[in-house]
């Protein structure tokens, strides 16, 4: 009996699948992604964004947006092909190599906020060749826990031992005010205490900066209040090129950017936060300014375009070479 070529290939494939070693190998397929870092240039400055993992929200439809119904949130996110009802909220840390040293903007979760999927910054820094000891300055945008907890280890040892710390003056004034803390809701007391704990080891080398200050060569602070009382964003300029580090002007790009009038639960002054969003996104859209969003899908950088009802995020083209 003769066997044609198609039958021979089929028999060979079936035999291979039946091999125990191959079956075991197929059952142990790797699941890890590539290391979470990405580099880009602003003039001569090298900018590296580093993924600090994500916090999964099992149900984004209820309780996250104050002034939209679950049905409205579901319809908007479904239109963006987001998995529902949950949504992963990413964390992205930005490093900028300047003429005076390596500067990091915010520090992430420090793997200390209870989300096992967060806290990957240390491993991703190693993969990117970034040494915490080489960081010369830490610039904080605001004092929420997912931005400052990575300042120290669980035993409160500084993660960036050779860096000075720059914090927003109005943010510091609010969170370090004992009278404000005493009036805060019980559920907020831990946030005030976390600020004192994380900033403590850097007290001798902490600088408070105001809006408009040059926090590093070619990098200026921009007042973007509302998310918190002293929230700051940053413009990075070099060689005629510009970039904006948005910080938390918006949360996930398919939430408050697409729907700038939505008030997220983490915005401490939601009306002011909305006004800030609209002002900032009008600017970056008009100026075609590349931006980095702390909670945008990694690698979290791209452009903003105006739409009829709000804005949309356009990820920058991924490039293999910086």
Short mmCIF file of the C-alpha atoms (twelve columns), coordinates in Angstrom:
data_MODEL
# 
_entry.id   MODEL 
# 
loop_
_atom_site.group_PDB 
_atom_site.id 
_atom_site.type_symbol 
_atom_site.label_atom_id 
_atom_site.label_alt_id 
_atom_site.label_comp_id 
_atom_site.label_asym_id 
_atom_site.label_seq_id 
_atom_site.Cartn_x 
_atom_site.Cartn_y 
_atom_site.Cartn_z 
_atom_site.pdbx_PDB_model_num 
ATOM 1   C CA . UNK A 1   0.000   0.000  0.000  1 
ATOM 2   C CA . UNK A 2   1.427   3.342  -0.970 1 
ATOM 3   C CA . UNK A 3   1.233   6.454  1.209  1 
ATOM 4   C CA . UNK A 4   0.895   9.866  -0.388 1 
ATOM 5   C CA . UNK A 5   2.781   12.898 0.921  1 
ATOM 6   C CA . UNK A 6   -0.213  14.372 2.782  1 
ATOM 7   C CA . UNK A 7   -0.833  11.137 4.654  1 
ATOM 8   C CA . UNK A 8   2.846   10.853 5.532  1 
ATOM 9   C CA . UNK A 9   2.898   14.374 7.023  1 
ATOM 10  C CA . UNK A 10  -0.267  13.657 8.996  1 
ATOM 11  C CA . UNK A 11  1.158   10.433 10.413 1 
ATOM 12  C CA . UNK A 12  4.416   12.142 11.315 1 
ATOM 13  C CA . UNK A 13  2.591   14.947 13.098 1 
ATOM 14  C CA . UNK A 14  0.444   12.539 15.086 1 
ATOM 15  C CA . UNK A 15  3.507   10.571 16.112 1 
ATOM 16  C CA . UNK A 16  5.282   13.690 17.276 1 
ATOM 17  C CA . UNK A 17  2.308   14.802 19.342 1 
ATOM 18  C CA . UNK A 18  2.184   11.400 20.961 1 
ATOM 19  C CA . UNK A 19  5.798   11.666 22.128 1 
ATOM 20  C CA . UNK A 20  5.772   12.127 25.929 1 
ATOM 21  C CA . UNK A 21  8.676   14.574 25.983 1 
ATOM 22  C CA . UNK A 22  7.109   16.834 23.426 1 
ATOM 23  C CA . UNK A 23  3.743   16.769 25.161 1 
ATOM 24  C CA . UNK A 24  5.395   17.779 28.424 1 
ATOM 25  C CA . UNK A 25  7.261   20.597 26.732 1 
ATOM 26  C CA . UNK A 26  4.075   21.882 25.165 1 
ATOM 27  C CA . UNK A 27  2.347   21.809 28.534 1 
ATOM 28  C CA . UNK A 28  5.078   23.994 30.035 1 
ATOM 29  C CA . UNK A 29  4.869   26.848 27.548 1 
ATOM 30  C CA . UNK A 30  6.443   30.042 28.967 1 
ATOM 31  C CA . UNK A 31  4.057   32.768 30.085 1 
ATOM 32  C CA . UNK A 32  6.379   35.674 30.980 1 
ATOM 33  C CA . UNK A 33  6.481   38.748 28.746 1 
ATOM 34  C CA . UNK A 34  9.571   40.679 27.721 1 
ATOM 35  C CA . UNK A 35  11.088  42.958 30.399 1 
ATOM 36  C CA . UNK A 36  9.008   46.079 30.937 1 
ATOM 37  C CA . UNK A 37  11.114  49.016 29.835 1 
ATOM 38  C CA . UNK A 38  11.197  51.246 26.779 1 
ATOM 39  C CA . UNK A 39  13.547  54.034 25.721 1 
ATOM 40  C CA . UNK A 40  12.963  57.153 23.666 1 
ATOM 41  C CA . UNK A 41  14.817  60.376 22.973 1 
ATOM 42  C CA . UNK A 42  13.989  64.012 23.638 1 
ATOM 43  C CA . UNK A 43  16.812  65.800 21.892 1 
ATOM 44  C CA . UNK A 44  19.965  64.415 23.498 1 
ATOM 45  C CA . UNK A 45  18.116  63.282 26.629 1 
ATOM 46  C CA . UNK A 46  17.410  59.572 26.982 1 
ATOM 47  C CA . UNK A 47  14.042  58.844 28.565 1 
ATOM 48  C CA . UNK A 48  13.331  55.349 29.894 1 
ATOM 49  C CA . UNK A 49  9.863   54.302 30.975 1 
ATOM 50  C CA . UNK A 50  9.777   51.345 33.360 1 
ATOM 51  C CA . UNK A 51  6.743   49.202 34.131 1 
ATOM 52  C CA . UNK A 52  5.876   48.718 37.799 1 
ATOM 53  C CA . UNK A 53  3.152   46.183 37.113 1 
ATOM 54  C CA . UNK A 54  -0.530  46.842 37.554 1 
ATOM 55  C CA . UNK A 55  -3.403  46.799 40.012 1 
ATOM 56  C CA . UNK A 56  -6.359  44.705 38.843 1 
ATOM 57  C CA . UNK A 57  -9.796  46.132 39.551 1 
ATOM 58  C CA . UNK A 58  -12.234 43.210 39.380 1 
ATOM 59  C CA . UNK A 59  -15.173 45.497 38.586 1 
ATOM 60  C CA . UNK A 60  -14.400 48.881 37.049 1 
ATOM 61  C CA . UNK A 61  -18.071 49.489 36.256 1 
ATOM 62  C CA . UNK A 62  -19.170 50.434 39.767 1 
ATOM 63  C CA . UNK A 63  -17.532 52.714 42.298 1 
ATOM 64  C CA . UNK A 64  -14.637 53.969 40.170 1 
ATOM 65  C CA . UNK A 65  -16.335 56.815 38.275 1 
ATOM 66  C CA . UNK A 66  -18.384 59.048 40.552 1 
ATOM 67  C CA . UNK A 67  -20.599 60.708 37.963 1 
ATOM 68  C CA . UNK A 68  -21.302 57.985 35.399 1 
ATOM 69  C CA . UNK A 69  -23.612 54.997 35.602 1 
ATOM 70  C CA . UNK A 70  -22.279 51.441 35.318 1 
ATOM 71  C CA . UNK A 71  -24.041 51.215 31.969 1 
ATOM 72  C CA . UNK A 72  -22.242 54.310 30.675 1 
ATOM 73  C CA . UNK A 73  -18.862 53.038 31.858 1 
ATOM 74  C CA . UNK A 74  -19.504 49.629 30.327 1 
ATOM 75  C CA . UNK A 75  -20.567 51.078 26.974 1 
ATOM 76  C CA . UNK A 76  -17.524 53.339 26.762 1 
ATOM 77  C CA . UNK A 77  -15.014 50.649 27.685 1 
ATOM 78  C CA . UNK A 78  -16.664 48.060 25.473 1 
ATOM 79  C CA . UNK A 79  -16.355 50.505 22.587 1 
ATOM 80  C CA . UNK A 80  -12.604 50.563 23.336 1 
ATOM 81  C CA . UNK A 81  -12.392 46.741 23.370 1 
ATOM 82  C CA . UNK A 82  -11.485 46.695 27.055 1 
ATOM 83  C CA . UNK A 83  -12.006 43.400 28.932 1 
ATOM 84  C CA . UNK A 84  -14.976 43.697 31.255 1 
ATOM 85  C CA . UNK A 85  -16.024 43.977 33.975 1 
ATOM 86  C CA . UNK A 86  -12.454 44.187 35.284 1 
ATOM 87  C CA . UNK A 87  -9.701  46.553 34.220 1 
ATOM 88  C CA . UNK A 88  -5.969  46.495 34.968 1 
ATOM 89  C CA . UNK A 89  -4.573  49.882 36.043 1 
ATOM 90  C CA . UNK A 90  -0.867  50.062 35.054 1 
ATOM 91  C CA . UNK A 91  1.955   51.948 36.786 1 
ATOM 92  C CA . UNK A 92  4.748   53.521 34.725 1 
ATOM 93  C CA . UNK A 93  7.851   55.204 36.151 1 
ATOM 94  C CA . UNK A 94  9.871   57.653 34.049 1 
ATOM 95  C CA . UNK A 95  13.665  58.036 34.170 1 
ATOM 96  C CA . UNK A 96  15.462  60.873 32.383 1 
ATOM 97  C CA . UNK A 97  19.220  61.015 31.875 1 
ATOM 98  C CA . UNK A 98  20.136  64.695 32.152 1 
ATOM 99  C CA . UNK A 99  23.407  66.594 32.024 1 
ATOM 100 C CA . UNK A 100 23.498  66.592 35.831 1 
ATOM 101 C CA . UNK A 101 22.569  62.960 36.434 1 
ATOM 102 C CA . UNK A 102 19.817  60.353 36.343 1 
ATOM 103 C CA . UNK A 103 16.422  61.646 37.466 1 
ATOM 104 C CA . UNK A 104 13.375  59.508 38.261 1 
ATOM 105 C CA . UNK A 105 9.821   60.841 38.342 1 
ATOM 106 C CA . UNK A 106 7.794   59.049 41.034 1 
ATOM 107 C CA . UNK A 107 8.766   55.693 42.484 1 
ATOM 108 C CA . UNK A 108 5.854   53.300 42.159 1 
ATOM 109 C CA . UNK A 109 4.371   50.888 44.638 1 
ATOM 110 C CA . UNK A 110 7.514   49.361 46.094 1 
ATOM 111 C CA . UNK A 111 5.707   45.991 45.952 1 
ATOM 112 C CA . UNK A 112 4.082   47.041 49.235 1 
ATOM 113 C CA . UNK A 113 0.492   47.916 48.341 1 
ATOM 114 C CA . UNK A 114 -0.985  44.431 48.413 1 
ATOM 115 C CA . UNK A 115 -1.298  43.822 44.668 1 
ATOM 116 C CA . UNK A 116 0.844   40.798 43.689 1 
ATOM 117 C CA . UNK A 117 0.847   42.005 40.081 1 
ATOM 118 C CA . UNK A 118 2.476   45.326 41.059 1 
ATOM 119 C CA . UNK A 119 5.988   46.101 42.249 1 
ATOM 120 C CA . UNK A 120 7.965   44.968 39.209 1 
ATOM 121 C CA . UNK A 121 10.070  48.116 38.970 1 
ATOM 122 C CA . UNK A 122 13.183  46.602 40.588 1 
ATOM 123 C CA . UNK A 123 13.370  43.688 38.143 1 
ATOM 124 C CA . UNK A 124 12.600  45.907 35.169 1 
ATOM 125 C CA . UNK A 125 15.210  48.460 36.238 1 
ATOM 126 C CA . UNK A 126 17.811  45.694 36.321 1 
ATOM 127 C CA . UNK A 127 16.752  44.570 32.862 1 
ATOM 128 C CA . UNK A 128 17.066  48.160 31.631 1 
ATOM 129 C CA . UNK A 129 20.511  48.594 33.199 1 
ATOM 130 C CA . UNK A 130 19.262  51.210 35.663 1 
ATOM 131 C CA . UNK A 131 20.888  51.099 39.099 1 
ATOM 132 C CA . UNK A 132 18.959  52.715 41.995 1 
ATOM 133 C CA . UNK A 133 22.306  53.844 43.410 1 
ATOM 134 C CA . UNK A 134 22.971  55.788 40.193 1 
ATOM 135 C CA . UNK A 135 19.826  57.901 40.565 1 
ATOM 136 C CA . UNK A 136 20.841  61.412 41.616 1 
ATOM 137 C CA . UNK A 137 17.381  62.940 42.034 1 
ATOM 138 C CA . UNK A 138 13.874  61.704 42.757 1 
ATOM 139 C CA . UNK A 139 11.104  64.105 41.720 1 
ATOM 140 C CA . UNK A 140 7.648   63.378 43.107 1 
ATOM 141 C CA . UNK A 141 4.498   64.553 41.318 1 
ATOM 142 C CA . UNK A 142 2.142   64.004 44.264 1 
ATOM 143 C CA . UNK A 143 1.866   61.952 47.425 1 
ATOM 144 C CA . UNK A 144 -0.539  59.135 46.592 1 
ATOM 145 C CA . UNK A 145 0.762   55.748 47.693 1 
ATOM 146 C CA . UNK A 146 1.336   54.318 44.220 1 
ATOM 147 C CA . UNK A 147 3.778   57.177 43.561 1 
ATOM 148 C CA . UNK A 148 5.753   57.411 46.820 1 
ATOM 149 C CA . UNK A 149 5.755   53.978 48.473 1 
ATOM 150 C CA . UNK A 150 8.676   52.920 46.276 1 
ATOM 151 C CA . UNK A 151 10.862  55.527 47.973 1 
ATOM 152 C CA . UNK A 152 11.710  53.015 50.699 1 
ATOM 153 C CA . UNK A 153 11.841  49.284 51.360 1 
ATOM 154 C CA . UNK A 154 9.463   47.584 53.825 1 
ATOM 155 C CA . UNK A 155 11.942  48.338 56.629 1 
ATOM 156 C CA . UNK A 156 12.026  51.986 55.436 1 
ATOM 157 C CA . UNK A 157 15.534  51.927 53.967 1 
ATOM 158 C CA . UNK A 158 15.916  54.411 51.086 1 
ATOM 159 C CA . UNK A 159 15.696  52.682 47.707 1 
ATOM 160 C CA . UNK A 160 17.663  55.529 46.094 1 
ATOM 161 C CA . UNK A 161 20.481  56.065 48.611 1 
ATOM 162 C CA . UNK A 162 22.409  58.684 46.638 1 
ATOM 163 C CA . UNK A 163 19.478  60.794 45.473 1 
ATOM 164 C CA . UNK A 164 18.048  64.011 46.765 1 
ATOM 165 C CA . UNK A 165 14.265  64.301 46.884 1 
ATOM 166 C CA . UNK A 166 12.198  67.051 45.268 1 
ATOM 167 C CA . UNK A 167 8.548   67.358 46.279 1 
ATOM 168 C CA . UNK A 168 5.811   69.875 45.346 1 
ATOM 169 C CA . UNK A 169 5.520   72.700 47.876 1 
ATOM 170 C CA . UNK A 170 1.674   72.789 47.947 1 
ATOM 171 C CA . UNK A 171 1.509   69.003 48.165 1 
ATOM 172 C CA . UNK A 172 3.933   68.977 51.084 1 
ATOM 173 C CA . UNK A 173 2.019   71.753 52.846 1 
ATOM 174 C CA . UNK A 174 -1.217  69.775 52.662 1 
ATOM 175 C CA . UNK A 175 -0.072  66.272 53.562 1 
ATOM 176 C CA . UNK A 176 2.377   67.298 56.287 1 
ATOM 177 C CA . UNK A 177 -0.154  69.502 58.089 1 
ATOM 178 C CA . UNK A 178 -1.128  67.754 61.319 1 
ATOM 179 C CA . UNK A 179 -4.333  69.782 61.553 1 
ATOM 180 C CA . UNK A 180 -5.404  68.633 58.088 1 
ATOM 181 C CA . UNK A 181 -4.608  65.033 59.010 1 
ATOM 182 C CA . UNK A 182 -6.662  65.291 62.205 1 
ATOM 183 C CA . UNK A 183 -9.690  66.465 60.210 1 
ATOM 184 C CA . UNK A 184 -9.328  63.815 57.515 1 
ATOM 185 C CA . UNK A 185 -11.689 60.874 57.267 1 
ATOM 186 C CA . UNK A 186 -10.513 57.814 59.152 1 
ATOM 187 C CA . UNK A 187 -9.895  55.972 55.899 1 
ATOM 188 C CA . UNK A 188 -7.442  58.670 54.796 1 
ATOM 189 C CA . UNK A 189 -5.273  58.683 57.921 1 
ATOM 190 C CA . UNK A 190 -3.108  55.883 56.576 1 
ATOM 191 C CA . UNK A 191 -2.264  57.944 53.494 1 
ATOM 192 C CA . UNK A 192 -1.056  60.835 55.672 1 
ATOM 193 C CA . UNK A 193 1.017   58.448 57.772 1 
ATOM 194 C CA . UNK A 194 2.516   56.843 54.668 1 
ATOM 195 C CA . UNK A 195 3.709   60.256 53.468 1 
ATOM 196 C CA . UNK A 196 5.526   60.873 56.738 1 
ATOM 197 C CA . UNK A 197 7.022   57.388 56.717 1 
ATOM 198 C CA . UNK A 198 8.325   57.460 53.120 1 
ATOM 199 C CA . UNK A 199 9.667   61.012 53.195 1 
ATOM 200 C CA . UNK A 200 11.309  60.597 56.594 1 
ATOM 201 C CA . UNK A 201 14.572  58.910 55.500 1 
ATOM 202 C CA . UNK A 202 15.124  61.650 52.889 1 
ATOM 203 C CA . UNK A 203 14.406  64.568 55.243 1 
ATOM 204 C CA . UNK A 204 17.970  65.911 55.265 1 
ATOM 205 C CA . UNK A 205 18.087  66.155 51.471 1 
ATOM 206 C CA . UNK A 206 14.529  67.150 50.577 1 
ATOM 207 C CA . UNK A 207 13.828  70.210 48.432 1 
ATOM 208 C CA . UNK A 208 10.349  71.665 47.997 1 
ATOM 209 C CA . UNK A 209 9.633   73.086 44.555 1 
ATOM 210 C CA . UNK A 210 6.928   75.353 43.142 1 
ATOM 211 C CA . UNK A 211 5.094   75.314 39.821 1 
ATOM 212 C CA . UNK A 212 7.372   76.614 37.075 1 
ATOM 213 C CA . UNK A 213 10.534  75.486 38.852 1 
ATOM 214 C CA . UNK A 214 13.294  73.783 36.892 1 
ATOM 215 C CA . UNK A 215 13.481  70.472 38.747 1 
ATOM 216 C CA . UNK A 216 16.360  69.222 36.576 1 
ATOM 217 C CA . UNK A 217 18.184  70.657 33.543 1 
ATOM 218 C CA . UNK A 218 15.601  71.247 30.822 1 
ATOM 219 C CA . UNK A 219 12.708  69.913 32.926 1 
ATOM 220 C CA . UNK A 220 10.071  72.183 34.477 1 
ATOM 221 C CA . UNK A 221 7.162   71.577 36.819 1 
ATOM 222 C CA . UNK A 222 3.660   72.409 35.600 1 
ATOM 223 C CA . UNK A 223 0.806   72.985 38.048 1 
ATOM 224 C CA . UNK A 224 -1.916  70.421 37.344 1 
ATOM 225 C CA . UNK A 225 -3.903  70.634 40.566 1 
ATOM 226 C CA . UNK A 226 -7.109  68.755 41.271 1 
ATOM 227 C CA . UNK A 227 -6.110  65.124 41.440 1 
ATOM 228 C CA . UNK A 228 -4.395  66.227 44.648 1 
ATOM 229 C CA . UNK A 229 -3.902  69.733 46.093 1 
ATOM 230 C CA . UNK A 230 -0.351  70.062 44.767 1 
ATOM 231 C CA . UNK A 231 -0.271  67.667 41.813 1 
ATOM 232 C CA . UNK A 232 2.432   68.431 39.232 1 
ATOM 233 C CA . UNK A 233 3.242   67.404 35.683 1 
ATOM 234 C CA . UNK A 234 6.533   68.067 33.887 1 
ATOM 235 C CA . UNK A 235 7.780   69.299 30.537 1 
ATOM 236 C CA . UNK A 236 11.027  67.840 29.224 1 
ATOM 237 C CA . UNK A 237 12.783  69.915 26.550 1 
ATOM 238 C CA . UNK A 238 16.019  69.478 24.652 1 
ATOM 239 C CA . UNK A 239 17.263  70.284 21.168 1 
ATOM 240 C CA . UNK A 240 13.948  71.714 20.031 1 
ATOM 241 C CA . UNK A 241 12.018  68.595 21.093 1 
ATOM 242 C CA . UNK A 242 9.500   68.352 23.924 1 
ATOM 243 C CA . UNK A 243 7.718   65.761 26.025 1 
ATOM 244 C CA . UNK A 244 5.168   66.046 28.828 1 
ATOM 245 C CA . UNK A 245 5.115   63.711 31.804 1 
ATOM 246 C CA . UNK A 246 1.427   63.882 32.694 1 
ATOM 247 C CA . UNK A 247 1.601   62.101 36.063 1 
ATOM 248 C CA . UNK A 248 -2.048  61.565 37.102 1 
ATOM 249 C CA . UNK A 249 -3.799  64.251 35.064 1 
ATOM 250 C CA . UNK A 250 -5.884  61.283 33.953 1 
ATOM 251 C CA . UNK A 251 -6.185  57.673 34.960 1 
ATOM 252 C CA . UNK A 252 -6.350  54.917 32.315 1 
ATOM 253 C CA . UNK A 253 -6.434  56.445 28.843 1 
ATOM 254 C CA . UNK A 254 -9.771  54.802 28.023 1 
ATOM 255 C CA . UNK A 255 -11.427 56.325 31.077 1 
ATOM 256 C CA . UNK A 256 -10.856 60.023 31.781 1 
ATOM 257 C CA . UNK A 257 -9.088  60.888 28.550 1 
ATOM 258 C CA . UNK A 258 -11.858 59.526 26.399 1 
ATOM 259 C CA . UNK A 259 -14.359 60.957 28.888 1 
ATOM 260 C CA . UNK A 260 -12.714 64.058 30.417 1 
ATOM 261 C CA . UNK A 261 -15.857 64.909 32.366 1 
ATOM 262 C CA . UNK A 262 -15.778 61.669 34.332 1 
ATOM 263 C CA . UNK A 263 -14.688 62.071 37.949 1 
ATOM 264 C CA . UNK A 264 -12.554 59.193 39.205 1 
ATOM 265 C CA . UNK A 265 -12.663 58.272 42.873 1 
ATOM 266 C CA . UNK A 266 -9.004  59.206 43.372 1 
ATOM 267 C CA . UNK A 267 -9.446  62.844 42.273 1 
ATOM 268 C CA . UNK A 268 -9.494  64.808 45.518 1 
ATOM 269 C CA . UNK A 269 -11.049 67.886 43.874 1 
ATOM 270 C CA . UNK A 270 -12.907 66.355 40.928 1 
ATOM 271 C CA . UNK A 271 -14.193 69.629 39.473 1 
ATOM 272 C CA . UNK A 272 -10.719 71.164 39.430 1 
ATOM 273 C CA . UNK A 273 -9.240  67.890 38.142 1 
ATOM 274 C CA . UNK A 274 -11.649 67.956 35.195 1 
ATOM 275 C CA . UNK A 275 -10.776 71.570 34.362 1 
ATOM 276 C CA . UNK A 276 -7.090  70.669 34.529 1 
ATOM 277 C CA . UNK A 277 -7.579  67.663 32.237 1 
ATOM 278 C CA . UNK A 278 -9.333  69.720 29.608 1 
ATOM 279 C CA . UNK A 279 -6.711  72.475 29.739 1 
ATOM 280 C CA . UNK A 280 -3.756  70.077 29.549 1 
ATOM 281 C CA . UNK A 281 -5.197  67.872 26.819 1 
ATOM 282 C CA . UNK A 282 -6.213  70.867 24.735 1 
ATOM 283 C CA . UNK A 283 -2.586  71.999 24.954 1 
ATOM 284 C CA . UNK A 284 -0.918  68.674 24.149 1 
ATOM 285 C CA . UNK A 285 -3.370  68.005 21.308 1 
ATOM 286 C CA . UNK A 286 -2.904  71.462 19.786 1 
ATOM 287 C CA . UNK A 287 0.876   71.335 20.150 1 
ATOM 288 C CA . UNK A 288 1.057   67.662 19.041 1 
ATOM 289 C CA . UNK A 289 3.156   67.074 22.133 1 
ATOM 290 C CA . UNK A 290 4.297   63.570 22.973 1 
ATOM 291 C CA . UNK A 291 3.297   62.609 26.497 1 
ATOM 292 C CA . UNK A 292 3.701   59.870 29.089 1 
ATOM 293 C CA . UNK A 293 0.746   58.791 31.223 1 
ATOM 294 C CA . UNK A 294 1.420   57.100 34.548 1 
ATOM 295 C CA . UNK A 295 -1.629  54.841 34.186 1 
ATOM 296 C CA . UNK A 296 -1.607  54.439 30.396 1 
ATOM 297 C CA . UNK A 297 -1.105  50.973 28.866 1 
ATOM 298 C CA . UNK A 298 2.624   50.265 28.673 1 
ATOM 299 C CA . UNK A 299 4.869   51.674 27.213 1 
ATOM 300 C CA . UNK A 300 2.540   54.518 28.132 1 
ATOM 301 C CA . UNK A 301 3.718   57.173 25.683 1 
ATOM 302 C CA . UNK A 302 2.115   58.748 22.656 1 
ATOM 303 C CA . UNK A 303 -0.102  61.592 21.552 1 
ATOM 304 C CA . UNK A 304 -3.528  63.045 22.291 1 
ATOM 305 C CA . UNK A 305 -6.048  63.997 19.616 1 
ATOM 306 C CA . UNK A 306 -9.318  65.856 20.087 1 
ATOM 307 C CA . UNK A 307 -12.591 64.057 19.387 1 
ATOM 308 C CA . UNK A 308 -16.152 65.313 19.309 1 
ATOM 309 C CA . UNK A 309 -16.760 64.469 22.944 1 
ATOM 310 C CA . UNK A 310 -13.285 64.427 24.433 1 
ATOM 311 C CA . UNK A 311 -9.893  63.074 23.441 1 
ATOM 312 C CA . UNK A 312 -8.250  59.868 22.300 1 
ATOM 313 C CA . UNK A 313 -4.819  58.446 22.953 1 
ATOM 314 C CA . UNK A 314 -2.625  57.530 19.988 1 
ATOM 315 C CA . UNK A 315 0.322   55.341 21.067 1 
ATOM 316 C CA . UNK A 316 3.671   56.429 19.645 1 
ATOM 317 C CA . UNK A 317 5.149   54.151 17.020 1 
ATOM 318 C CA . UNK A 318 7.254   51.461 18.697 1 
ATOM 319 C CA . UNK A 319 10.868  51.563 17.547 1 
ATOM 320 C CA . UNK A 320 13.562  48.933 18.029 1 
ATOM 321 C CA . UNK A 321 16.395  51.482 18.136 1 
ATOM 322 C CA . UNK A 322 16.567  54.598 20.304 1 
# 
